Short mmCIF file of C-alpha atoms in Angstrom, two decimals:
data_model
loop_
_atom_site.label_atom_id
_atom_site.label_comp_id
_atom_site.label_asym_id
_atom_site.label_seq_id
_atom_site.Cartn_x
_atom_site.Cartn_y
_atom_site.Cartn_z
CA MET Y 1 0.00 0.00 0.00
CA GLY Y 2 1.11 3.55 -0.66
CA SER Y 3 -0.10 6.68 1.05
CA TYR Y 4 -0.08 10.46 0.75
CA LYS Y 5 -1.21 13.32 2.93
CA ILE Y 6 -3.94 15.85 2.20
CA GLY Y 7 -3.81 18.99 4.33
CA MET Y 8 -2.50 18.46 7.85
CA PHE Y 9 -4.82 15.84 9.28
CA PHE Y 10 -5.88 13.32 6.65
CA THR Y 11 -3.93 10.49 5.08
CA ARG Y 12 -5.24 8.63 2.06
CA LYS Y 13 -4.07 5.13 1.23
CA PHE Y 14 -4.00 3.55 -2.20
CA LYS Y 15 -2.87 0.28 -3.71
CA SER Y 16 0.42 0.72 -5.54
CA HIS Y 17 0.85 -0.94 -8.93
CA GLU Y 18 4.62 -0.57 -8.72
CA ALA Y 19 6.51 -3.74 -7.81
CA GLN Y 20 8.13 -3.84 -4.39
CA PRO Y 21 11.94 -3.60 -4.21
CA PRO Y 22 13.58 -7.06 -4.23
CA PRO Y 23 15.82 -8.07 -1.30
CA ASP Y 24 19.15 -7.10 -2.82
CA VAL Y 25 17.91 -3.62 -3.74
CA LYS Y 26 16.89 -3.21 -0.11
CA GLU Y 27 20.30 -4.50 0.91
CA ALA Y 28 22.13 -2.01 -1.29
CA PHE Y 29 19.98 0.85 -0.04
CA ALA Y 30 20.59 -0.11 3.59
CA LYS Y 31 24.34 -0.53 3.06
CA PHE Y 32 24.83 2.98 1.72
CA THR Y 33 22.28 4.86 3.81
CA GLN Y 34 23.85 3.46 6.98
CA GLY Y 35 27.30 4.58 5.82
CA GLY Y 36 28.43 1.03 5.06
CA GLY Y 37 29.62 1.66 1.48
CA GLY Y 38 32.18 -0.61 -0.16
CA GLY Y 39 33.00 -3.86 1.59
CA GLY Y 40 32.99 -6.17 -1.40
CA GLY Y 41 29.98 -4.92 -3.27
CA VAL Y 42 26.35 -5.94 -3.22
CA GLY Y 43 25.90 -9.57 -2.34
CA ALA Y 44 28.61 -9.64 0.31
CA THR Y 45 27.64 -10.99 3.72
CA THR Y 46 25.82 -8.30 5.66
CA THR Y 47 23.35 -7.85 8.47
CA THR Y 48 22.05 -4.45 7.41
CA THR Y 49 18.31 -3.86 7.47
CA THR Y 50 16.14 -1.22 5.92
CA THR Y 51 13.67 0.97 7.77
CA THR Y 52 11.06 3.27 6.30
CA SER Y 53 12.75 6.27 7.90
CA GLN Y 54 16.03 5.78 6.07
CA LYS Y 55 16.87 8.29 3.34
CA MET Y 56 19.70 8.33 0.82
CA THR Y 57 21.52 11.63 0.44
CA ALA Y 58 23.27 12.87 -2.68
CA GLU Y 59 26.65 11.97 -1.13
CA GLN Y 60 25.50 8.41 -0.44
CA LEU Y 61 24.05 8.06 -3.93
CA LEU Y 62 27.36 9.27 -5.37
CA GLN Y 63 29.17 6.61 -3.34
CA PHE Y 64 26.80 3.97 -4.79
CA LEU Y 65 27.41 5.22 -8.35
CA ILE Y 66 31.17 5.00 -7.93
CA GLU Y 67 31.52 1.77 -5.95
CA ILE Y 68 28.70 -0.36 -7.39
CA GLN Y 69 27.79 1.08 -10.76
CA GLY Y 70 31.43 1.63 -11.71
CA GLU Y 71 30.90 5.27 -12.68
CA SER Y 72 34.30 6.36 -11.39
CA ASP Y 73 34.04 9.81 -12.97
CA ALA Y 74 30.64 10.62 -11.41
CA LYS Y 75 30.37 13.96 -9.57
CA ILE Y 76 28.16 15.16 -6.73
CA GLY Y 77 26.24 17.35 -9.18
CA GLU Y 78 25.10 14.27 -11.12
CA ALA Y 79 23.80 12.62 -7.95
CA GLU Y 80 21.95 15.80 -7.01
CA GLN Y 81 20.48 15.97 -10.51
CA ILE Y 82 19.18 12.39 -10.24
CA ILE Y 83 17.53 13.13 -6.91
CA GLY Y 84 16.04 16.36 -8.25
CA HIS Y 85 14.60 14.55 -11.26
CA ILE Y 86 12.99 11.85 -9.09
CA MET Y 87 11.55 14.39 -6.69
CA GLN Y 88 10.14 16.38 -9.59
CA THR Y 89 8.38 13.37 -11.14
CA ARG Y 90 7.34 11.42 -8.02
CA HIS Y 91 6.85 13.96 -5.21
CA HIS Y 92 5.21 17.15 -6.44
CA ILE Y 93 4.89 18.66 -2.94
CA ALA Y 94 7.82 17.15 -1.04
CA LYS Y 95 10.24 18.29 -3.75
CA PHE Y 96 10.37 21.68 -2.04
CA THR Y 97 11.32 20.31 1.39
CA ARG Y 98 13.16 17.00 0.81
CA HIS Y 99 16.30 16.32 -1.23
CA THR Y 100 16.88 12.66 -0.41
CA LEU Y 101 15.68 9.31 -1.76
CA THR Y 102 13.45 6.79 -0.04
CA LEU Y 103 13.82 3.07 -0.72
CA ASP Y 104 11.02 3.26 -3.30
CA ASP Y 105 12.70 6.26 -4.94
CA PHE Y 106 15.98 4.33 -5.13
CA HIS Y 107 14.17 1.34 -6.63
CA HIS Y 108 12.52 3.63 -9.17
CA TYR Y 109 15.89 5.10 -10.13
CA LEU Y 110 17.47 1.69 -10.79
CA PHE Y 111 14.75 0.81 -13.30
CA SER Y 112 14.32 4.19 -14.92
CA GLU Y 113 15.14 4.15 -18.63
CA ASP Y 114 15.93 7.86 -18.45
CA LEU Y 115 18.16 7.83 -15.37
CA ASN Y 116 19.75 4.37 -15.47
CA SER Y 117 19.43 3.23 -19.06
CA SER Y 118 20.42 -0.31 -19.98
CA ILE Y 119 22.32 1.05 -23.00
CA LYS Y 120 24.43 4.17 -22.99
CA SER Y 121 22.90 6.90 -25.12
CA GLN Y 122 26.25 8.52 -25.88
CA VAL Y 123 29.05 7.44 -28.15
CA HIS Y 124 31.60 5.96 -25.77
CA GLN Y 125 33.93 3.94 -27.99
CA ASP Y 126 37.14 5.16 -29.63
CA MET Y 127 36.13 6.50 -33.05
CA SER Y 128 39.64 7.35 -34.27
CA ALA Y 129 40.53 3.94 -35.73
CA PRO Y 130 40.25 3.08 -39.48
CA LEU Y 131 36.79 2.24 -40.83
CA SER Y 132 37.82 -1.42 -41.10
CA HIS Y 133 37.89 -1.64 -37.29
CA TYR Y 134 34.13 -1.11 -36.95
CA TYR Y 135 30.91 -2.97 -37.60
CA ILE Y 136 28.77 -0.64 -39.71
CA TYR Y 137 24.95 -0.55 -39.76
CA THR Y 138 24.27 -1.63 -43.36
CA GLY Y 139 21.14 -1.85 -45.48
CA HIS Y 140 20.44 -4.04 -48.51
CA ASN Y 141 18.39 -2.75 -51.46
CA SER Y 142 17.59 0.22 -49.25
CA TYR Y 143 15.02 1.68 -51.65
CA LEU Y 144 12.54 -1.25 -51.60
CA THR Y 145 9.31 -0.90 -49.64
CA GLY Y 146 8.54 -4.63 -49.52
CA ASN Y 147 9.53 -7.83 -51.28
CA GLN Y 148 12.39 -8.15 -53.76
CA LEU Y 149 10.26 -8.89 -56.83
CA SER Y 150 7.23 -6.62 -57.08
CA SER Y 151 7.33 -3.93 -54.39
CA ASP Y 152 7.68 -0.21 -55.04
CA SER Y 153 11.01 1.60 -55.06
CA SER Y 154 10.89 4.72 -52.92
CA ASP Y 155 13.00 7.11 -50.88
CA VAL Y 156 10.75 6.49 -47.84
CA PRO Y 157 12.57 3.33 -46.64
CA ILE Y 158 15.88 5.16 -47.16
CA ILE Y 159 14.71 7.99 -44.92
CA LYS Y 160 13.43 5.54 -42.29
CA ALA Y 161 16.75 3.69 -42.30
CA LEU Y 162 18.79 6.87 -41.89
CA LYS Y 163 16.56 8.00 -39.02
CA LYS Y 164 17.32 4.71 -37.28
CA GLY Y 165 21.06 5.20 -37.66
CA VAL Y 166 21.78 3.03 -40.71
CA ARG Y 167 25.07 4.21 -42.22
CA VAL Y 168 25.30 2.23 -45.49
CA ILE Y 169 22.62 2.76 -48.14
CA GLU Y 170 22.53 0.55 -51.24
CA LEU Y 171 21.20 1.82 -54.57
CA ASP Y 172 20.87 -0.24 -57.76
CA ILE Y 173 21.15 2.23 -60.64
CA TRP Y 174 19.86 1.49 -64.14
CA PRO Y 175 19.24 3.51 -67.32
CA SER Y 176 15.72 4.88 -67.68
CA SER Y 177 13.55 3.66 -70.54
CA SER Y 178 14.66 6.67 -72.59
CA LYS Y 179 18.35 5.90 -71.81
CA THR Y 180 18.83 9.56 -70.86
CA ASP Y 181 18.24 9.41 -67.10
CA ILE Y 182 19.05 7.15 -64.14
CA ASN Y 183 16.54 5.12 -62.18
CA VAL Y 184 16.87 3.16 -58.95
CA LEU Y 185 15.17 -0.24 -58.98
CA HIS Y 186 15.82 -3.94 -58.50
CA GLY Y 187 16.76 -4.93 -62.04
CA ARG Y 188 14.91 -7.55 -64.06
CA THR Y 189 12.02 -7.66 -61.59
CA LEU Y 190 8.58 -6.02 -61.40
CA THR Y 191 9.71 -3.41 -58.87
CA THR Y 192 8.76 0.13 -59.83
CA PRO Y 193 11.55 2.67 -60.40
CA ILE Y 194 12.39 5.91 -58.61
CA LYS Y 195 14.65 8.67 -59.90
CA LEU Y 196 18.20 8.55 -58.57
CA ILE Y 197 18.25 12.29 -57.94
CA LYS Y 198 15.32 12.00 -55.52
CA CYS Y 199 17.14 9.32 -53.52
CA LEU Y 200 20.32 11.41 -53.41
CA LYS Y 201 18.45 14.49 -52.16
CA SER Y 202 16.72 12.48 -49.44
CA ILE Y 203 20.04 11.01 -48.33
CA LYS Y 204 21.52 14.49 -48.08
CA GLU Y 205 18.60 15.76 -46.01
CA TYR Y 206 18.48 12.88 -43.52
CA ALA Y 207 22.06 11.54 -43.55
CA PHE Y 208 23.06 12.97 -40.19
CA VAL Y 209 19.76 13.21 -38.33
CA ALA Y 210 20.56 10.18 -36.13
CA SER Y 211 24.36 10.19 -36.24
CA PRO Y 212 27.18 12.51 -37.30
CA TYR Y 213 29.33 9.65 -38.56
CA PRO Y 214 29.86 8.97 -42.28
CA VAL Y 215 27.24 7.61 -44.62
CA VAL Y 216 28.37 5.23 -47.35
CA ILE Y 217 26.35 4.85 -50.56
CA THR Y 218 27.06 1.54 -52.26
CA LEU Y 219 26.16 1.74 -55.94
CA GLU Y 220 25.31 -1.37 -57.95
CA ASP Y 221 26.07 0.20 -61.30
CA HIS Y 222 24.44 -1.00 -64.53
CA LEU Y 223 25.08 2.18 -66.53
CA THR Y 224 26.80 3.17 -69.72
CA PRO Y 225 29.82 5.53 -69.45
CA ASP Y 226 27.82 8.60 -70.47
CA LEU Y 227 25.27 7.94 -67.71
CA GLN Y 228 28.08 7.32 -65.23
CA ALA Y 229 29.31 10.82 -66.03
CA LYS Y 230 25.79 12.08 -65.36
CA VAL Y 231 25.79 10.30 -61.97
CA ALA Y 232 29.05 12.05 -61.14
CA GLU Y 233 27.47 15.39 -61.94
CA MET Y 234 24.40 14.63 -59.82
CA VAL Y 235 26.47 13.50 -56.84
CA VAL Y 236 28.75 16.55 -56.90
CA GLU Y 237 25.84 18.98 -57.25
CA THR Y 238 23.79 17.27 -54.52
CA PHE Y 239 26.41 16.73 -51.82
CA GLY Y 240 28.99 19.40 -52.55
CA GLU Y 241 31.49 19.63 -49.69
CA MET Y 242 29.78 16.73 -47.89
CA LEU Y 243 31.17 14.32 -50.50
CA TYR Y 244 34.47 12.69 -49.60
CA HIS Y 245 36.81 11.35 -52.23
CA PRO Y 246 40.48 10.45 -51.71
CA ASP Y 247 43.27 12.67 -52.99
CA SER Y 248 45.15 9.76 -54.54
CA LYS Y 249 43.99 6.99 -56.83
CA VAL Y 250 45.10 4.32 -54.35
CA VAL Y 251 43.87 4.31 -50.76
CA LYS Y 252 46.49 2.77 -48.47
CA GLU Y 253 44.38 2.92 -45.30
CA PHE Y 254 40.84 3.98 -44.53
CA LEU Y 255 40.22 7.13 -42.55
CA SER Y 256 38.42 6.92 -39.21
CA PRO Y 257 34.73 7.64 -38.52
CA GLU Y 258 35.88 10.65 -36.49
CA GLU Y 259 37.82 12.07 -39.46
CA LEU Y 260 34.85 11.42 -41.77
CA LYS Y 261 32.17 13.03 -39.62
CA TYR Y 262 29.35 14.58 -41.70
CA ARG Y 263 30.82 13.16 -44.92
CA VAL Y 264 29.24 10.99 -47.61
CA LEU Y 265 31.28 8.34 -49.43
CA LEU Y 266 30.56 6.43 -52.63
CA SER Y 267 31.51 2.78 -52.86
CA THR Y 268 31.41 0.85 -56.12
CA LYS Y 269 33.72 -0.79 -58.63
CA PRO Y 270 35.83 1.58 -60.70
CA PRO Y 271 34.54 1.52 -64.31
CA LYS Y 272 37.46 -0.43 -65.76
CA GLU Y 273 37.11 -3.16 -63.17
CA TYR Y 274 33.55 -4.27 -63.81
CA LEU Y 275 33.12 -7.97 -64.27
CA GLU Y 276 32.23 -9.33 -67.66
CA ALA Y 277 28.86 -10.95 -68.16
CA LYS Y 278 28.65 -14.31 -66.45
CA GLY Y 279 25.99 -16.95 -66.45
CA SER Y 280 26.25 -18.11 -62.87
CA LYS Y 281 23.32 -17.16 -60.70
CA ASP Y 282 22.57 -17.57 -57.03
CA THR Y 283 20.82 -20.95 -57.01
CA GLY Y 284 21.44 -21.81 -53.40
CA LYS Y 285 18.55 -23.48 -51.67
CA GLY Y 286 17.34 -22.30 -48.35
CA SER Y 287 14.00 -22.14 -46.63
CA PRO Y 288 12.82 -18.52 -46.35
CA GLU Y 289 11.36 -17.37 -43.06
CA GLU Y 290 7.77 -18.28 -43.65
CA GLU Y 291 6.46 -17.67 -40.18
CA ALA Y 292 5.31 -14.16 -39.37
CA TRP Y 293 8.14 -13.47 -36.93
CA GLY Y 294 10.85 -15.57 -38.53
CA THR Y 295 12.67 -18.62 -37.27
CA GLU Y 296 15.01 -18.64 -34.33
CA VAL Y 297 18.64 -17.76 -35.02
CA ILE Y 298 20.30 -21.17 -34.84
CA SER Y 299 23.71 -21.81 -33.38
CA LEU Y 300 26.71 -20.83 -35.47
CA LYS Y 301 28.31 -24.26 -35.34
CA ASP Y 302 25.17 -26.04 -36.51
CA GLU Y 303 24.58 -23.50 -39.27
CA LEU Y 304 28.12 -23.74 -40.61
CA GLN Y 305 28.09 -27.54 -40.52
CA GLU Y 306 24.71 -27.67 -42.24
CA ASN Y 307 25.84 -25.42 -45.05
CA ASP Y 308 29.12 -27.28 -45.42
CA GLN Y 309 27.29 -30.60 -45.85
CA SER Y 310 24.48 -29.39 -48.09
CA ASP Y 311 26.30 -26.76 -50.13
CA SER Y 312 24.01 -26.47 -53.12
CA ASP Y 313 26.15 -23.92 -54.90
CA GLY Y 314 29.28 -26.00 -55.29
CA SER Y 315 31.17 -22.95 -56.51
CA GLU Y 316 32.99 -19.97 -55.10
CA ASN Y 317 32.04 -17.87 -58.08
CA ASN Y 318 28.91 -16.54 -56.41
CA LEU Y 319 31.02 -14.19 -54.35
CA ASP Y 320 30.17 -11.09 -56.29
CA ASP Y 321 27.12 -11.94 -58.35
CA GLU Y 322 25.09 -9.04 -56.93
CA ASP Y 323 27.86 -6.58 -57.72
CA SER Y 324 28.58 -7.87 -61.18
CA ASP Y 325 27.88 -5.93 -64.34
CA GLU Y 326 26.03 -8.31 -66.60
CA ARG Y 327 26.26 -6.11 -69.70
CA ASP Y 328 28.72 -7.12 -72.38
CA SER Y 329 32.11 -5.65 -71.66
CA GLN Y 330 32.72 -2.51 -73.69
CA PRO Y 331 35.45 0.12 -73.99
CA ARG Y 332 35.13 2.82 -71.34
CA GLN Y 333 34.81 6.41 -72.49
CA SER Y 334 36.58 9.36 -70.94
CA GLY Y 335 33.28 10.51 -69.42
CA ALA Y 336 33.66 7.82 -66.74
CA VAL Y 337 36.99 9.15 -65.51
CA GLU Y 338 35.42 11.79 -63.24
CA TYR Y 339 32.99 9.17 -61.94
CA LYS Y 340 35.91 6.98 -60.91
CA CYS Y 341 37.59 9.86 -59.06
CA LEU Y 342 34.54 10.25 -56.81
CA ILE Y 343 34.72 6.68 -55.46
CA GLY Y 344 35.78 6.81 -51.83
CA ILE Y 345 35.76 3.04 -51.21
CA HIS Y 346 36.76 0.90 -54.18
CA ALA Y 347 34.98 -2.41 -54.52
CA LYS Y 348 37.45 -5.15 -55.39
CA LYS Y 349 37.07 -7.36 -58.42
CA HIS Y 350 36.88 -11.03 -57.54
CA LYS Y 351 38.74 -13.36 -59.81
CA GLY Y 352 39.87 -16.93 -59.39
CA GLU Y 353 39.88 -18.70 -56.07
CA LEU Y 354 38.58 -17.18 -52.86
CA THR Y 355 42.05 -17.29 -51.32
CA GLU Y 356 43.25 -14.94 -54.07
CA SER Y 357 40.47 -12.43 -53.36
CA LEU Y 358 41.27 -12.53 -49.64
CA LYS Y 359 44.94 -11.77 -50.06
CA VAL Y 360 45.91 -8.60 -48.21
CA ASP Y 361 47.65 -5.89 -50.26
CA VAL Y 362 49.76 -3.76 -47.92
CA ASN Y 363 49.70 -0.90 -50.44
CA LYS Y 364 45.93 -0.48 -50.81
CA VAL Y 365 42.58 -1.27 -49.20
CA GLY Y 366 39.15 -1.92 -50.68
CA ARG Y 367 35.82 -3.67 -50.29
CA LEU Y 368 34.82 -7.22 -51.22
CA SER Y 369 31.26 -8.57 -51.34
CA LEU Y 370 30.10 -12.11 -50.54
CA ASN Y 371 26.59 -13.43 -50.37
CA GLU Y 372 25.53 -15.20 -47.18
CA GLN Y 373 26.10 -18.68 -48.64
CA ALA Y 374 29.57 -17.86 -49.91
CA LEU Y 375 30.41 -16.55 -46.44
CA GLU Y 376 29.14 -19.71 -44.76
CA LYS Y 377 31.22 -21.84 -47.08
CA ALA Y 378 34.29 -19.65 -46.65
CA ALA Y 379 33.90 -19.69 -42.87
CA THR Y 380 34.41 -23.46 -42.77
CA SER Y 381 37.69 -23.45 -44.68
CA HIS Y 382 39.05 -19.88 -44.77
CA GLY Y 383 38.00 -18.45 -41.42
CA SER Y 384 41.39 -17.04 -40.51
CA ASP Y 385 41.84 -15.60 -44.02
CA LEU Y 386 38.55 -13.74 -43.68
CA ILE Y 387 39.63 -12.23 -40.38
CA ARG Y 388 43.06 -11.25 -41.66
CA PHE Y 389 41.43 -9.63 -44.71
CA THR Y 390 38.96 -7.63 -42.62
CA GLN Y 391 41.68 -6.21 -40.38
CA ARG Y 392 42.47 -3.73 -43.17
CA ASN Y 393 39.77 -4.17 -45.81
CA LEU Y 394 35.98 -4.00 -45.77
CA LEU Y 395 33.86 -7.12 -46.26
CA ARG Y 396 30.20 -6.77 -47.21
CA ILE Y 397 27.75 -9.65 -46.79
CA TYR Y 398 24.37 -9.59 -48.52
CA PRO Y 399 21.29 -11.90 -48.57
CA LYS Y 400 21.06 -14.77 -51.02
CA GLY Y 401 18.82 -14.26 -54.05
CA THR Y 402 16.11 -16.63 -52.85
CA ARG Y 403 15.10 -14.28 -50.02
CA VAL Y 404 12.40 -12.74 -52.19
CA THR Y 405 10.24 -11.92 -49.16
CA SER Y 406 13.00 -9.62 -47.84
CA SER Y 407 13.79 -11.97 -44.99
CA ASN Y 408 17.24 -11.93 -43.38
CA TYR Y 409 19.94 -14.31 -42.23
CA ASN Y 410 22.12 -14.90 -39.18
CA PRO Y 411 24.42 -11.86 -38.84
CA LEU Y 412 26.64 -13.48 -36.21
CA ILE Y 413 28.64 -15.49 -38.75
CA GLY Y 414 29.70 -12.32 -40.56
CA TRP Y 415 30.45 -10.41 -37.36
CA MET Y 416 32.44 -13.31 -35.93
CA HIS Y 417 34.67 -13.25 -39.01
CA GLY Y 418 35.19 -9.50 -38.95
CA ALA Y 419 32.72 -8.52 -41.70
CA GLN Y 420 31.95 -4.82 -41.26
CA MET Y 421 28.99 -4.48 -43.62
CA VAL Y 422 26.46 -7.20 -42.90
CA ALA Y 423 23.71 -5.96 -45.20
CA PHE Y 424 20.10 -6.48 -44.10
CA ASN Y 425 16.66 -5.88 -45.57
CA MET Y 426 15.56 -3.18 -43.15
CA GLN Y 427 11.97 -3.33 -44.42
CA GLY Y 428 11.76 -6.96 -43.31
CA ARG Y 429 10.96 -8.39 -39.90
CA GLY Y 430 11.94 -11.27 -37.67
CA ARG Y 431 14.43 -12.27 -35.04
CA SER Y 432 17.49 -11.78 -37.21
CA LEU Y 433 16.52 -8.15 -37.77
CA TRP Y 434 15.89 -7.70 -34.04
CA LEU Y 435 19.41 -8.96 -33.43
CA MET Y 436 20.77 -6.45 -35.92
CA GLN Y 437 18.80 -3.59 -34.38
CA GLY Y 438 19.94 -4.56 -30.89
CA MET Y 439 23.58 -4.67 -31.98
CA PHE Y 440 23.49 -1.11 -33.27
CA ARG Y 441 21.69 0.35 -30.29
CA SER Y 442 25.10 0.19 -28.64
CA ASN Y 443 27.69 2.97 -28.81
CA GLY Y 444 24.99 5.61 -28.66
CA GLY Y 445 23.16 4.25 -31.72
CA CYS Y 446 25.65 6.04 -33.99
CA GLY Y 447 25.75 3.20 -36.55
CA TYR Y 448 29.37 2.24 -35.81
CA VAL Y 449 30.38 -0.38 -33.23
CA LYS Y 450 34.06 -1.09 -32.55
CA LYS Y 451 35.12 -4.65 -33.30
CA PRO Y 452 36.75 -6.58 -30.44
CA ASP Y 453 40.55 -6.41 -30.32
CA PHE Y 454 41.01 -10.11 -31.10
CA LEU Y 455 39.49 -9.51 -34.56
CA ILE Y 456 41.71 -6.49 -35.19
CA LYS Y 457 45.10 -7.49 -33.86
CA GLU Y 458 47.43 -10.42 -34.40
CA ASN Y 459 48.95 -12.27 -31.46
CA ILE Y 460 52.66 -12.43 -30.63
CA ASP Y 461 53.09 -15.24 -33.18
CA ASN Y 462 51.52 -13.15 -35.97
CA GLN Y 463 48.48 -15.43 -35.91
CA VAL Y 464 44.89 -14.21 -36.14
CA PHE Y 465 41.86 -15.39 -34.21
CA ASN Y 466 40.52 -18.80 -35.20
CA PRO Y 467 36.69 -18.73 -35.01
CA MET Y 468 36.51 -22.54 -35.13
CA GLY Y 469 39.04 -23.08 -32.36
CA ASN Y 470 38.16 -24.31 -28.87
CA LEU Y 471 39.01 -21.53 -26.45
CA ALA Y 472 38.76 -21.44 -22.68
CA VAL Y 473 35.98 -19.29 -21.21
CA LYS Y 474 37.51 -16.14 -19.78
CA LYS Y 475 34.40 -14.34 -18.57
CA THR Y 476 30.95 -15.35 -17.50
CA LEU Y 477 28.12 -12.83 -17.86
CA LYS Y 478 25.39 -12.97 -15.26
CA VAL Y 479 22.16 -11.20 -16.16
CA ARG Y 480 19.13 -10.60 -14.00
CA VAL Y 481 15.86 -9.92 -15.79
CA TYR Y 482 13.29 -7.97 -13.78
CA MET Y 483 9.82 -9.24 -14.58
CA GLY Y 484 7.79 -6.81 -12.48
CA ASP Y 485 7.13 -9.15 -9.54
CA GLY Y 486 10.74 -9.65 -8.52
CA TRP Y 487 13.95 -10.99 -10.00
CA ARG Y 488 13.91 -14.01 -12.25
CA LEU Y 489 16.95 -16.03 -13.29
CA ASP Y 490 17.03 -17.61 -16.74
CA PHE Y 491 20.22 -19.62 -16.33
CA SER Y 492 20.63 -23.37 -16.26
CA GLN Y 493 22.36 -24.94 -13.25
CA THR Y 494 24.53 -26.89 -15.68
CA HIS Y 495 26.24 -23.62 -16.56
CA PHE Y 496 26.40 -22.16 -13.05
CA ASP Y 497 27.28 -24.23 -9.98
CA SER Y 498 26.32 -21.41 -7.65
CA TYR Y 499 24.68 -18.05 -7.90
CA SER Y 500 25.63 -14.73 -6.38
CA PRO Y 501 23.98 -11.35 -7.02
CA PRO Y 502 25.61 -9.14 -9.66
CA ASP Y 503 27.91 -6.31 -8.61
CA PHE Y 504 26.00 -3.80 -10.72
CA TYR Y 505 22.40 -3.06 -11.59
CA VAL Y 506 21.10 -2.79 -15.13
CA LYS Y 507 17.71 -2.76 -16.71
CA VAL Y 508 17.48 -5.34 -19.52
CA SER Y 509 15.42 -4.03 -22.43
CA CYS Y 510 13.73 -6.08 -25.14
CA ILE Y 511 14.16 -4.83 -28.69
#
């Protein structure tokens, strides 16, 4: 029951719908309000008890923030601000006379999305490393409103993606029916076209609404040289100083997201490096996510083994089929020279065996594309090569051609092998997309998440991380999920011999 006073003589009682503080929250409150502080953290043996008269001051809250929450740089002003905010929202009258927290106030603070968010809302990772050191929020066929065969092309899904922090936008560009303009559409399907210039203008307007870090436009180019020159003109006129292009023809190392703030980069194959027409198509079999919410993301080991045993492609030549130019090869005109100079990230031409494409050139960097099936196959036999390649170069993964309903795949395989651009159908739905969205809520939702050091650095023997190796567990993460009626543990006893309360408090959010 809760209560509040009216006037000086009457007290009204009401039934509170807010869950009561669990025992360890009471314990933490008692420890710090009685001046206990420290002593091994929450969960240590203690005999402290909580009374209704106890109040937590700003100094005591600051001590809790530093010792338990690990906010070593917290200041007294921040603690006072937290108390002021709670008093303002929970105690409209007492806010003028009291500047301390009750147990219920403390409980409210711990589970407040505004005051104690489960995910930091600020960029907190080092953003000064090369682009290749980051996972980048990447879209696939960003202009489609629905399925891959008959939906409309529009700038609306592009705008929605940018507002959510997506940093890589993909545009398939084709000649218009009159051969004098450029359209964006999914080629050789029933999708309706949209003018390229409209997409470019929308990207300019919304590029940095959610994040100041660079936006990359990947162009799947099916144009003649004269239309490529027209694209160059459009891009320069639309983006102006926002457009980044390297000073030299060869890029030896990518710049950092910090250096590229508020810049737009183009990524495509230079005109002379387009693949010749090839007959191979993506014929890989795979069951699309037919259920409304998609299938569960299966374990990586099972998925890799399954694809290794039932590899329906049988060829490594599907690495770049989405990026390929299926027009007959033709001499390039001088009009395409300026177009080439605007390319900030060069897409590499795949030729021969996969091991050749994954060779690292110390004198230049670029981008390689693999479809999800090619990645799964490569992961079973070239895992270390993939990681070594992605330490300097960019690797883009995109959905297989049979995902006509705009479903998605397991992104963990790409991330585990260092792939920066795991391209997803953002207009889709399902658990895989939830996983992607959850990943990029981190680091302030800026669209760039730093890769772990073991994917970036070599060890003392110049060896890279082996994703298939058996490694000893170094850390165990314990998570408490608050269900509203107390704490609930979702861990099997086979994984944990004993349980002790965590030494910090977080609110676990569902995406």
